Tab-separated table of C-alpha atoms in Angstrom:
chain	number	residue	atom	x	y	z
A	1	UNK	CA	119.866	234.262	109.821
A	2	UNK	CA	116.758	232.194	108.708
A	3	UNK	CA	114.116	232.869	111.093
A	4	UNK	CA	112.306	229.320	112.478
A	5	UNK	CA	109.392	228.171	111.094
A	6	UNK	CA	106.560	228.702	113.743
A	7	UNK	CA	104.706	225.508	114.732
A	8	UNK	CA	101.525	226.022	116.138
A	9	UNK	CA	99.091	223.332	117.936
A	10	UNK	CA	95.455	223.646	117.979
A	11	UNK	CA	93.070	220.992	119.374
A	12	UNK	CA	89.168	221.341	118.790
A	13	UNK	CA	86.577	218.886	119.618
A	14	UNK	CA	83.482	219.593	117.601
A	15	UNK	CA	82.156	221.225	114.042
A	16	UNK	CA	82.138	224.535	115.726
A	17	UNK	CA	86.119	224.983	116.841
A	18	UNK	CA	87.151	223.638	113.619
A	19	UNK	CA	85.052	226.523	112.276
A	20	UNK	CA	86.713	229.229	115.029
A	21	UNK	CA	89.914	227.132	114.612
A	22	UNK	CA	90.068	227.524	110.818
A	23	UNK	CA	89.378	231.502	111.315
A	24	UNK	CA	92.159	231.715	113.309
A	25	UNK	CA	94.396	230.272	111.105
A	26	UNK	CA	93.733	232.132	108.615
A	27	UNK	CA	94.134	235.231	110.398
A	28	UNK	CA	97.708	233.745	111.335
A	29	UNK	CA	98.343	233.310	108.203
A	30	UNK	CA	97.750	236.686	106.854
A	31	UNK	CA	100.174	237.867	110.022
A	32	UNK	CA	102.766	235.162	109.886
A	33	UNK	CA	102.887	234.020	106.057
A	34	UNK	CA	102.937	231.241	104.898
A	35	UNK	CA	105.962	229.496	106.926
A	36	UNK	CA	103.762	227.946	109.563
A	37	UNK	CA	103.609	224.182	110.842
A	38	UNK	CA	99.946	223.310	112.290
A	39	UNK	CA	99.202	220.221	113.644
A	40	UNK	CA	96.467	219.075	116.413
A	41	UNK	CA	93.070	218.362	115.714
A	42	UNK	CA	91.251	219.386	113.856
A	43	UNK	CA	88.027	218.669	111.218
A	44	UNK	CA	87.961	219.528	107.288
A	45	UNK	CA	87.885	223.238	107.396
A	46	UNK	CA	91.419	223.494	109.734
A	47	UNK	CA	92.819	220.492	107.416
A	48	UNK	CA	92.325	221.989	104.560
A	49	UNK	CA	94.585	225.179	106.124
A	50	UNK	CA	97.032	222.994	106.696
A	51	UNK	CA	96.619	221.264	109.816
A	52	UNK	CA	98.043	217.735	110.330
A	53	UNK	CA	95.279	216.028	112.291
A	54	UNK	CA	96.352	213.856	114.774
A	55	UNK	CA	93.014	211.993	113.987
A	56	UNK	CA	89.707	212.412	112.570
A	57	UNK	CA	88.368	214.768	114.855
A	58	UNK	CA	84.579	213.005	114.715
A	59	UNK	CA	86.034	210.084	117.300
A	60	UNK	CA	86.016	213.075	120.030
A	61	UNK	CA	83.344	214.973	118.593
A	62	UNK	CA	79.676	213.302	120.421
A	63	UNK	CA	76.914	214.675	121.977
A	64	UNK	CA	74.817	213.471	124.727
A	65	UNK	CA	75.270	211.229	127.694
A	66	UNK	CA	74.660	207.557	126.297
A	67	UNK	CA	76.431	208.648	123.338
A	68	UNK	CA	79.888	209.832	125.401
A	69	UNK	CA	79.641	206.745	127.630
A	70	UNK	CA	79.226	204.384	124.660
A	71	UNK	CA	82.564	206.115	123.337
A	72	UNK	CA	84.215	206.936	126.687
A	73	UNK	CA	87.463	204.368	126.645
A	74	UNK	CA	87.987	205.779	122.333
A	75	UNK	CA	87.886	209.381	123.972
A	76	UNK	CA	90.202	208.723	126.617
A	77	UNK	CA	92.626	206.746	124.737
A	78	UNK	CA	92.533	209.967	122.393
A	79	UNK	CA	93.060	212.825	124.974
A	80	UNK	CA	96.391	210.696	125.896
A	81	UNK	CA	97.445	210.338	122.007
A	82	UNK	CA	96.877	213.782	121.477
A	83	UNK	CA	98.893	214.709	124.817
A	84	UNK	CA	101.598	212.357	123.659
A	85	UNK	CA	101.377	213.862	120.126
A	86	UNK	CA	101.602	217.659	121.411
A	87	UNK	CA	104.558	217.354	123.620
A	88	UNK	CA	106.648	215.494	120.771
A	89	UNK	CA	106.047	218.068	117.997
A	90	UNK	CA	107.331	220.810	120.956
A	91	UNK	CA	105.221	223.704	119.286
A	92	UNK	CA	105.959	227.308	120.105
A	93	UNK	CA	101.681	227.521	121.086
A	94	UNK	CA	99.061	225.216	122.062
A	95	UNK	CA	95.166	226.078	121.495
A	96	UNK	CA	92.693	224.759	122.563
A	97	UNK	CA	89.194	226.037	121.242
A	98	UNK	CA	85.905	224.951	122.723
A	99	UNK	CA	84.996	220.817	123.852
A	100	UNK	CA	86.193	221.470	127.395
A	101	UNK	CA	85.508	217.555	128.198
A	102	UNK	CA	87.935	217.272	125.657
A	103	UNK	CA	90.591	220.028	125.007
A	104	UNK	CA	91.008	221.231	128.591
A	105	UNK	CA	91.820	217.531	129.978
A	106	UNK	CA	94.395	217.746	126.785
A	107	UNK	CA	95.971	221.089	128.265
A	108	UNK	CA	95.670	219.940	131.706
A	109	UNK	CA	97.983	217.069	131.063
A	110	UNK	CA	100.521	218.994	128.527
A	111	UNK	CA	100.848	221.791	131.110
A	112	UNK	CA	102.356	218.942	133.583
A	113	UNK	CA	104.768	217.396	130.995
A	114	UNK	CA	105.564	220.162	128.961
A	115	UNK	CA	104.951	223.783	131.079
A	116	UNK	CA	107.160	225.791	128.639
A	117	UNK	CA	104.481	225.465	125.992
A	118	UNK	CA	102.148	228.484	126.243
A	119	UNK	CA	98.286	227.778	126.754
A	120	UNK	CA	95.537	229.582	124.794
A	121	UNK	CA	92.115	228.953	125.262
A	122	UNK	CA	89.731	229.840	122.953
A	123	UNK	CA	85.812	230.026	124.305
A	124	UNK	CA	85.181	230.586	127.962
A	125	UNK	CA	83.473	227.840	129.598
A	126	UNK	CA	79.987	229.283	131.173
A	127	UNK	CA	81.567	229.914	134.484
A	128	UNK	CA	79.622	232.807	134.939
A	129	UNK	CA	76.460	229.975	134.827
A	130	UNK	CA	77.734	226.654	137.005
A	131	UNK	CA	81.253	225.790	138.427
A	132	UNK	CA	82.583	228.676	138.739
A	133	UNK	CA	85.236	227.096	140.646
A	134	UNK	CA	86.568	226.539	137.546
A	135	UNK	CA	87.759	229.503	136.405
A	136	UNK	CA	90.350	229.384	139.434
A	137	UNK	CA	91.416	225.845	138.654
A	138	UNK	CA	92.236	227.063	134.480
A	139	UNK	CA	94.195	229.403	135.342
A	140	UNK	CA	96.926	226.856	136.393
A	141	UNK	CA	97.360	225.463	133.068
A	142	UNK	CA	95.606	228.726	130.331
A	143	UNK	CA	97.708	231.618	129.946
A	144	UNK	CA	95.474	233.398	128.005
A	145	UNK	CA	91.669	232.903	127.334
A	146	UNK	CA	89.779	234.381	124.318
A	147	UNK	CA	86.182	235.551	125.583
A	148	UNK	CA	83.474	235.237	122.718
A	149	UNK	CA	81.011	237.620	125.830
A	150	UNK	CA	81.806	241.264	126.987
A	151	UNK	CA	81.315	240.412	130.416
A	152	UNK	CA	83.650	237.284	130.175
A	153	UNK	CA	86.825	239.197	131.583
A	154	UNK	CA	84.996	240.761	134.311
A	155	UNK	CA	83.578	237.327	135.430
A	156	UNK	CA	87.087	236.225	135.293
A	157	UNK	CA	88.774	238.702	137.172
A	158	UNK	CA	86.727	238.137	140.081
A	159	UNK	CA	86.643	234.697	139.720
A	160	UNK	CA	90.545	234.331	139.932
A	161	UNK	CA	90.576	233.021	136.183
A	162	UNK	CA	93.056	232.983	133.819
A	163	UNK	CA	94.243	236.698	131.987
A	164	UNK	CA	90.848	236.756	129.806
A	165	UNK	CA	90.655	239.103	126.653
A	166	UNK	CA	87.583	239.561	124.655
A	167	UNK	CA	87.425	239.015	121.124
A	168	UNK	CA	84.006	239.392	119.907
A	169	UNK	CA	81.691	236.875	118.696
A	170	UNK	CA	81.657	235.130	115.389
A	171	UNK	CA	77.810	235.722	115.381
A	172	UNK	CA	78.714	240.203	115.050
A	173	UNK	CA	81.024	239.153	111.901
A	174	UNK	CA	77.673	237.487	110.264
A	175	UNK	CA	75.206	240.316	111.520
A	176	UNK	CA	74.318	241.149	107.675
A	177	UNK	CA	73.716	237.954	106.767
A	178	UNK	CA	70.883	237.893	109.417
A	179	UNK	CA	69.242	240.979	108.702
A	180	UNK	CA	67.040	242.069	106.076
A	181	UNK	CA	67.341	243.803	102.829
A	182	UNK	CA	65.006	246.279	102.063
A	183	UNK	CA	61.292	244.522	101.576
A	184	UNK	CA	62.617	241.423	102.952
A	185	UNK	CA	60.758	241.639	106.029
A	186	UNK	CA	57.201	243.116	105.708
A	187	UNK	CA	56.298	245.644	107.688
A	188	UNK	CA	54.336	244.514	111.119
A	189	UNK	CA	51.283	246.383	110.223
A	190	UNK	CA	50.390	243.594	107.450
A	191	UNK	CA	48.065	241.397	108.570
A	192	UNK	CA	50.152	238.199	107.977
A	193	UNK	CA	52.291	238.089	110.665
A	194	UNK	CA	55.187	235.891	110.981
A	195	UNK	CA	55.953	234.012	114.216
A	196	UNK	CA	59.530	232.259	114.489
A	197	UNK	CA	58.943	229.243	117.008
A	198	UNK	CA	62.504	227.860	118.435
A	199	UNK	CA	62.116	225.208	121.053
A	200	UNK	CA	65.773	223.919	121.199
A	201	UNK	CA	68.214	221.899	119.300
A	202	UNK	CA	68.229	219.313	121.662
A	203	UNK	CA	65.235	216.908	122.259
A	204	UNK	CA	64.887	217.309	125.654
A	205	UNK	CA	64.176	220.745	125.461
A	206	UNK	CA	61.779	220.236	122.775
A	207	UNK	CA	59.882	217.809	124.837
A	208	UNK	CA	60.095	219.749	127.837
A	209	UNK	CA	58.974	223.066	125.759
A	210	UNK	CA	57.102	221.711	122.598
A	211	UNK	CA	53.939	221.752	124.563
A	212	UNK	CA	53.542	224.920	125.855
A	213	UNK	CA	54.516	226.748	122.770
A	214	UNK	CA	51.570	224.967	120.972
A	215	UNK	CA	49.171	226.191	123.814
A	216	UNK	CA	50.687	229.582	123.118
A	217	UNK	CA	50.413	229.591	119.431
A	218	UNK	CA	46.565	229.013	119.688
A	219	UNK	CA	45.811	231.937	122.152
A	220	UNK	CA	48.433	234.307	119.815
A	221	UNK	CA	46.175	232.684	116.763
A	222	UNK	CA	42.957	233.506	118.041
A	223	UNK	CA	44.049	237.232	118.750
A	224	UNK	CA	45.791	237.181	114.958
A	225	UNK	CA	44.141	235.013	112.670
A	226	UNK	CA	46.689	236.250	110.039
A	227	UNK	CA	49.405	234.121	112.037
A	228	UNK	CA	52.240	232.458	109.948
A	229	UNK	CA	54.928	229.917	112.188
A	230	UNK	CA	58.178	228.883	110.735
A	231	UNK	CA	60.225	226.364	112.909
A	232	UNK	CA	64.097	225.711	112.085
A	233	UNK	CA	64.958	222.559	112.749
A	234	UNK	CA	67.987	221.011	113.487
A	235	UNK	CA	68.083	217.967	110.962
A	236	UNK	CA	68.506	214.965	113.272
A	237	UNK	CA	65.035	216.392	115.111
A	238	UNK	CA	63.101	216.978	111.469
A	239	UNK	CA	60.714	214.017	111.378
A	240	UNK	CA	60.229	214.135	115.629
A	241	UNK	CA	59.588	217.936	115.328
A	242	UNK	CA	56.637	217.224	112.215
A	243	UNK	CA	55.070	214.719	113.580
A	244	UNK	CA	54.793	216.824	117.406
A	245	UNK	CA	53.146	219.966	115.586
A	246	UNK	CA	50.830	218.434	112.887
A	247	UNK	CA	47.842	218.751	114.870
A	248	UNK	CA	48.766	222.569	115.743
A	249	UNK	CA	46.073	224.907	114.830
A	250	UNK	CA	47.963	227.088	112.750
A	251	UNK	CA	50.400	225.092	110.146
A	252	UNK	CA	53.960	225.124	111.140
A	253	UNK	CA	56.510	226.082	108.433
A	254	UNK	CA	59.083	223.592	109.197
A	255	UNK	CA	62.651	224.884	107.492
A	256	UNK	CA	66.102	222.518	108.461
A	257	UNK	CA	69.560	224.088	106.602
A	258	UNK	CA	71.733	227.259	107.847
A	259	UNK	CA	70.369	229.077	104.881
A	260	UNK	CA	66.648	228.410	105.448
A	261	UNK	CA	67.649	229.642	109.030
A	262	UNK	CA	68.948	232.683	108.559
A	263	UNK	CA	66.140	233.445	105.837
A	264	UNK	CA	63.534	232.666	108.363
A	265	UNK	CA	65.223	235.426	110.589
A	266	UNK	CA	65.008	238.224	107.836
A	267	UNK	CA	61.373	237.705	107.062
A	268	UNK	CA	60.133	237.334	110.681
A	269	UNK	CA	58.301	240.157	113.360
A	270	UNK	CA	58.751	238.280	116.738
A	271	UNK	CA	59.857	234.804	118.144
A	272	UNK	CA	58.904	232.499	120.825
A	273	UNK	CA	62.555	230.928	121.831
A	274	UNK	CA	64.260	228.274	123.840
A	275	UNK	CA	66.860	230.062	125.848
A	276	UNK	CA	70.274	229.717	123.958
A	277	UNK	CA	72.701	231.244	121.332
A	278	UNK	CA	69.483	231.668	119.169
A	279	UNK	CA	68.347	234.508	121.361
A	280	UNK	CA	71.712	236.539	120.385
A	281	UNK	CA	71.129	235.196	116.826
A	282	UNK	CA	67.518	236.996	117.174
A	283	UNK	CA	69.079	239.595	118.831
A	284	UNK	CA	71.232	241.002	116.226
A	285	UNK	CA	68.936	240.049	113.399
A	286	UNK	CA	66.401	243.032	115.173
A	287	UNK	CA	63.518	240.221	115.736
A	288	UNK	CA	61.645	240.657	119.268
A	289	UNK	CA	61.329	237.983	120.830
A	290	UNK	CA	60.208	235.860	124.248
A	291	UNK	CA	61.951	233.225	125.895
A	292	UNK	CA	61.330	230.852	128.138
A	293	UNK	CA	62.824	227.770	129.848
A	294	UNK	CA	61.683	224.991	131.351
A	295	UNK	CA	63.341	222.257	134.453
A	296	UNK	CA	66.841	223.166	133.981
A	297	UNK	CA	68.781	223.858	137.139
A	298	UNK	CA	71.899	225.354	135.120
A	299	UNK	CA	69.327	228.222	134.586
A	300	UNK	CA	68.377	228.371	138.162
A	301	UNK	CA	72.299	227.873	138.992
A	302	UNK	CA	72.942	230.964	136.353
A	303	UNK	CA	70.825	232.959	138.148
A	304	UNK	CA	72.010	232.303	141.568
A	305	UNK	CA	75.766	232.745	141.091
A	306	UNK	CA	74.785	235.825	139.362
A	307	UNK	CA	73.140	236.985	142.672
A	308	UNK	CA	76.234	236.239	144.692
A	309	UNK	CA	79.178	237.305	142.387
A	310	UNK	CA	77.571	240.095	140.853
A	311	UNK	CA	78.848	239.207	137.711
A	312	UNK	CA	75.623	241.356	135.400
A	313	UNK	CA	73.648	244.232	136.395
A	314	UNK	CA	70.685	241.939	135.319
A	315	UNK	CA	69.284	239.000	137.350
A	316	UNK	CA	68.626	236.995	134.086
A	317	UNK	CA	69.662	234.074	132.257
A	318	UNK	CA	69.182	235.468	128.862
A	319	UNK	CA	72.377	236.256	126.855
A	320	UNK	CA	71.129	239.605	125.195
A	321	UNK	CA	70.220	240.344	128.082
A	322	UNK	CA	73.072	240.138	130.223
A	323	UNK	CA	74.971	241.723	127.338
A	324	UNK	CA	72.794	245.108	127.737
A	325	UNK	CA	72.582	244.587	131.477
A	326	UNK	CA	68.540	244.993	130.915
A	327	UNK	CA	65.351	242.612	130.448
A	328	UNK	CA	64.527	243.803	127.261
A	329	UNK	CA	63.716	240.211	126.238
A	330	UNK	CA	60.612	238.914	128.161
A	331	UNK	CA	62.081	235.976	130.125
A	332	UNK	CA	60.377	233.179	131.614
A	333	UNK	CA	61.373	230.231	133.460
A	334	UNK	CA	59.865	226.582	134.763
A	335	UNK	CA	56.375	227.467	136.466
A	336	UNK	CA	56.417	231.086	134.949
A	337	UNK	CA	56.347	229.445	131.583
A	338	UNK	CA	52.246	230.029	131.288
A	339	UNK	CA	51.027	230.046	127.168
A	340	UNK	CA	48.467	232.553	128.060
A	341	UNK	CA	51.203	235.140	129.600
A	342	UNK	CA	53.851	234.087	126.782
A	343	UNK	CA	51.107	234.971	124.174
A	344	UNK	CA	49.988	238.173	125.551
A	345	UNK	CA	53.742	239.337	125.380
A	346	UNK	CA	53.919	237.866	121.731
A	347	UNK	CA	50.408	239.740	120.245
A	348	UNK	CA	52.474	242.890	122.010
A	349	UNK	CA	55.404	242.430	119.609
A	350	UNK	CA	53.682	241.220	116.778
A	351	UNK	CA	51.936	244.583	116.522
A	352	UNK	CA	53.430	248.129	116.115
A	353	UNK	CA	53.263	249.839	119.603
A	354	UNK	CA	55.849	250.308	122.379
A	355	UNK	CA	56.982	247.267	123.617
A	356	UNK	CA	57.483	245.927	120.103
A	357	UNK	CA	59.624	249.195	119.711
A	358	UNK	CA	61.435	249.252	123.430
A	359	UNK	CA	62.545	246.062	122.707
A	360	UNK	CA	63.510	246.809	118.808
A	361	UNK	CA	65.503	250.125	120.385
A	362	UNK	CA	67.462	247.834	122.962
A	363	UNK	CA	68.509	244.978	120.360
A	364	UNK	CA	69.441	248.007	118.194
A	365	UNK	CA	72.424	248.962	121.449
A	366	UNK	CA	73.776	245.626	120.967
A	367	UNK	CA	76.562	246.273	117.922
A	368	UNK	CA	78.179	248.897	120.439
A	369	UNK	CA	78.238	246.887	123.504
A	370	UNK	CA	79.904	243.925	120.919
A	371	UNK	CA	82.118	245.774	118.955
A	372	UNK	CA	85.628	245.310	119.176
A	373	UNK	CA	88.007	248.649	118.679
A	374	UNK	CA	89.592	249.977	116.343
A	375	UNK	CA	87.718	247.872	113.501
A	376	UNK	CA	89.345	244.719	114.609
A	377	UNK	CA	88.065	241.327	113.053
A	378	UNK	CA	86.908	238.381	115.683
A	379	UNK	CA	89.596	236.680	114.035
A	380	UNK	CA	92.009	239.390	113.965
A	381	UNK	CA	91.993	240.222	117.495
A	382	UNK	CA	92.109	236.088	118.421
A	383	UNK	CA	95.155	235.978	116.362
A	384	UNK	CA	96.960	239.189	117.998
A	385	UNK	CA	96.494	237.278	121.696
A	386	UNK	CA	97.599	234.077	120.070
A	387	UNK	CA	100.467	235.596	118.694
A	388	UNK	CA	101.479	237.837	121.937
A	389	UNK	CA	101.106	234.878	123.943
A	390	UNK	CA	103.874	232.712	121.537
A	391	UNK	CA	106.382	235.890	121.560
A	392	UNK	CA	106.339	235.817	118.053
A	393	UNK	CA	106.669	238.568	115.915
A	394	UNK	CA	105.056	238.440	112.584
């Protein structure tokens, strides 16, 4: 008896669940063969697996408030296409990955007209930081969620959330690539010493940040007139970013490109960072670092609901952090964000001693705490849930 061909949905939203998307699939692949139908949505790197888009993937893909509003009645026209789309194709699996604007309104509605189809989620939405009502509310239409966080299925659990599994995060499978080779990154006794700067991706942050790193970059100058800066920027922010730090006293080394990026992170001894993904990026690339934060209440939020549900051993709203269940990482936030503390902590790690190599010792614990068993791939182990959830065997 010929066995049916496996059709599997997957809906992303943005540049960064087609990337997770396309991992999956090919981790599918390697478990299923061949004989698989995808369809969803998707961008170029699921197409070009296979995936029949249901459109180009950029009409749902915005960032920022004017820019969702000016796009609002295109977005909700195609949440009910791709709603429409999944329930006629019947697949055996439905993921969504990331975009929860997007995807989960997507599974919401399929759930309703379609609940045979099994529900994956891939990416927990920060319930452990705001709403965590929602966590309660997903579990009505997610069977499964994939956790890129250790403490994801904890926070879950006690949050009535949907069965929650971690995976790992796509950032352990890259580790390498962000730390050095031998010689790559000088020692920290040299006397040029390099300073990453990372005040956001978005340009509210920047403004809100921009200025008190410069402040803090003259004090940590004065104290180490060897000083280098590099600044990654994010592409869209180049010529804002250059024209905000020209009249810094030390010149800024502005890099914009993945690449550049991740080469910045190999040669550099400490960093002064935006709160974010960057400070696990840091994090596993060894680099000390000191982050701060500034008139955000999702931070003040995150540390509240951390107070009441208990959901870290740490009261902080850094992600290393949390991981370890320790303030390594130096963390400030709103008023507490003073240059002249920030750059006292900075000189600290920018010179051997024991801070620099407390903090170096805890970054070091993180491939542990992250490591998924047995030698399992991020992908791998998404694509084991994936495929228990669908009852198929490969």
């Amino acid at each position: 008896m010929t066995r049916k061909m496996p059709t599997i949905c997957l809906v992303a939203g943005e540049e960064s669940g087609d990337q997770l998307g396309s991992e999956l699939m090919k981790a599918l692949n390697e478990r299923l063969g061949v004989g698989v139908r995808y369809c969803g949505v998707g961008g170029e790197r699921m197409m070009s697996l296979g995936l029949k888009s249901f459109f180009d993937m950029s009409d749902v893909s915005v960032m920022g408030l004017t820019a969702v509003l000016a796009r609002l009645p295109l977005i909700i026209r195609r949440v009910y296409q791709t709603v429409d789309a999944v329930v006629a194709a019947n697949p055996d699996i439905l993921v969504i990955v990331d975009s929860p604007d997007f995807t989960h309104n997507v599974a919401k509605r399929v759930r309703k007209r379609a609940p045979h189809i099994p529900i994956v989620g891939y990416v927990s939405p920060s319930v452990w930081a705001w709403r965590p009502g929602r966590a309660r509310k997903m579990s009505v239409y997610v069977d499964d969620l994939l956790a890129l966080l250790p403490f994801e299925p904890d926070v879950h659990r006690k949050l009535g959330g949907p069965r929650t599994h971690y995976v790992g995060h796509p950032l352990s499978e890259i580790a390498s690539e962000l730390r050095p080779s031998v010689g790559e990154r000088a020692p920290v006794e040299a006397e040029e010493k390099i300073l990453l700067v990372l005040p956001g991706s978005r340009r509210s942050e920047i403004d809100r940040l921009l200025g008190d790193f410069a402040k803090t970059v003259a004090i940590v100058k004065e104290k180490l007139p060897g000083l280098k800066v590099i600044l990654p920027a994010v592409a869209h922010l180049e010529d804002k970013i250059r024209q905000d730090t020209d009249h810094w006293p030390v010149p800024v080394e502005i890099v914009t490109g993945l690449d550049a990026k991740r080469a910045a992170f190999r040669k550099a001894h400490a960093a002064l960072a935006a709160s974010g993904t960057v400070s696990l990026e840091l994090a596993l690339s060894g680099v000390p670092m000191v982050v701060a934060y500034k008139v955000d209440w999702f931070f003040r939020r995150m540390k509240e609901l951390n107070r009441v549900f208990k959901f870290s051993s740490v009261d902080s709203f850094v992600l290393p952090n949390i991981i370890l269940g320790t303030k390594a990482i130096p963390e400030f936030l709103d008023e507490e964000v003073q240059p002249k503390v920030l750059a006292n902590h900075l000189v600290e790690l920018l010179n051997s001693g024991p801070e620099r190599q407390k903090q170096i010792e805890h970054l070091q614990k993180l491939d542990d705490v992250m490591r998924l068993p047995d030698g399992h791939s991020q992908r791998g182990a998404a694509a084991d849930v994936v495929l228990a959830a669908m009852k198929t065997e490969p």
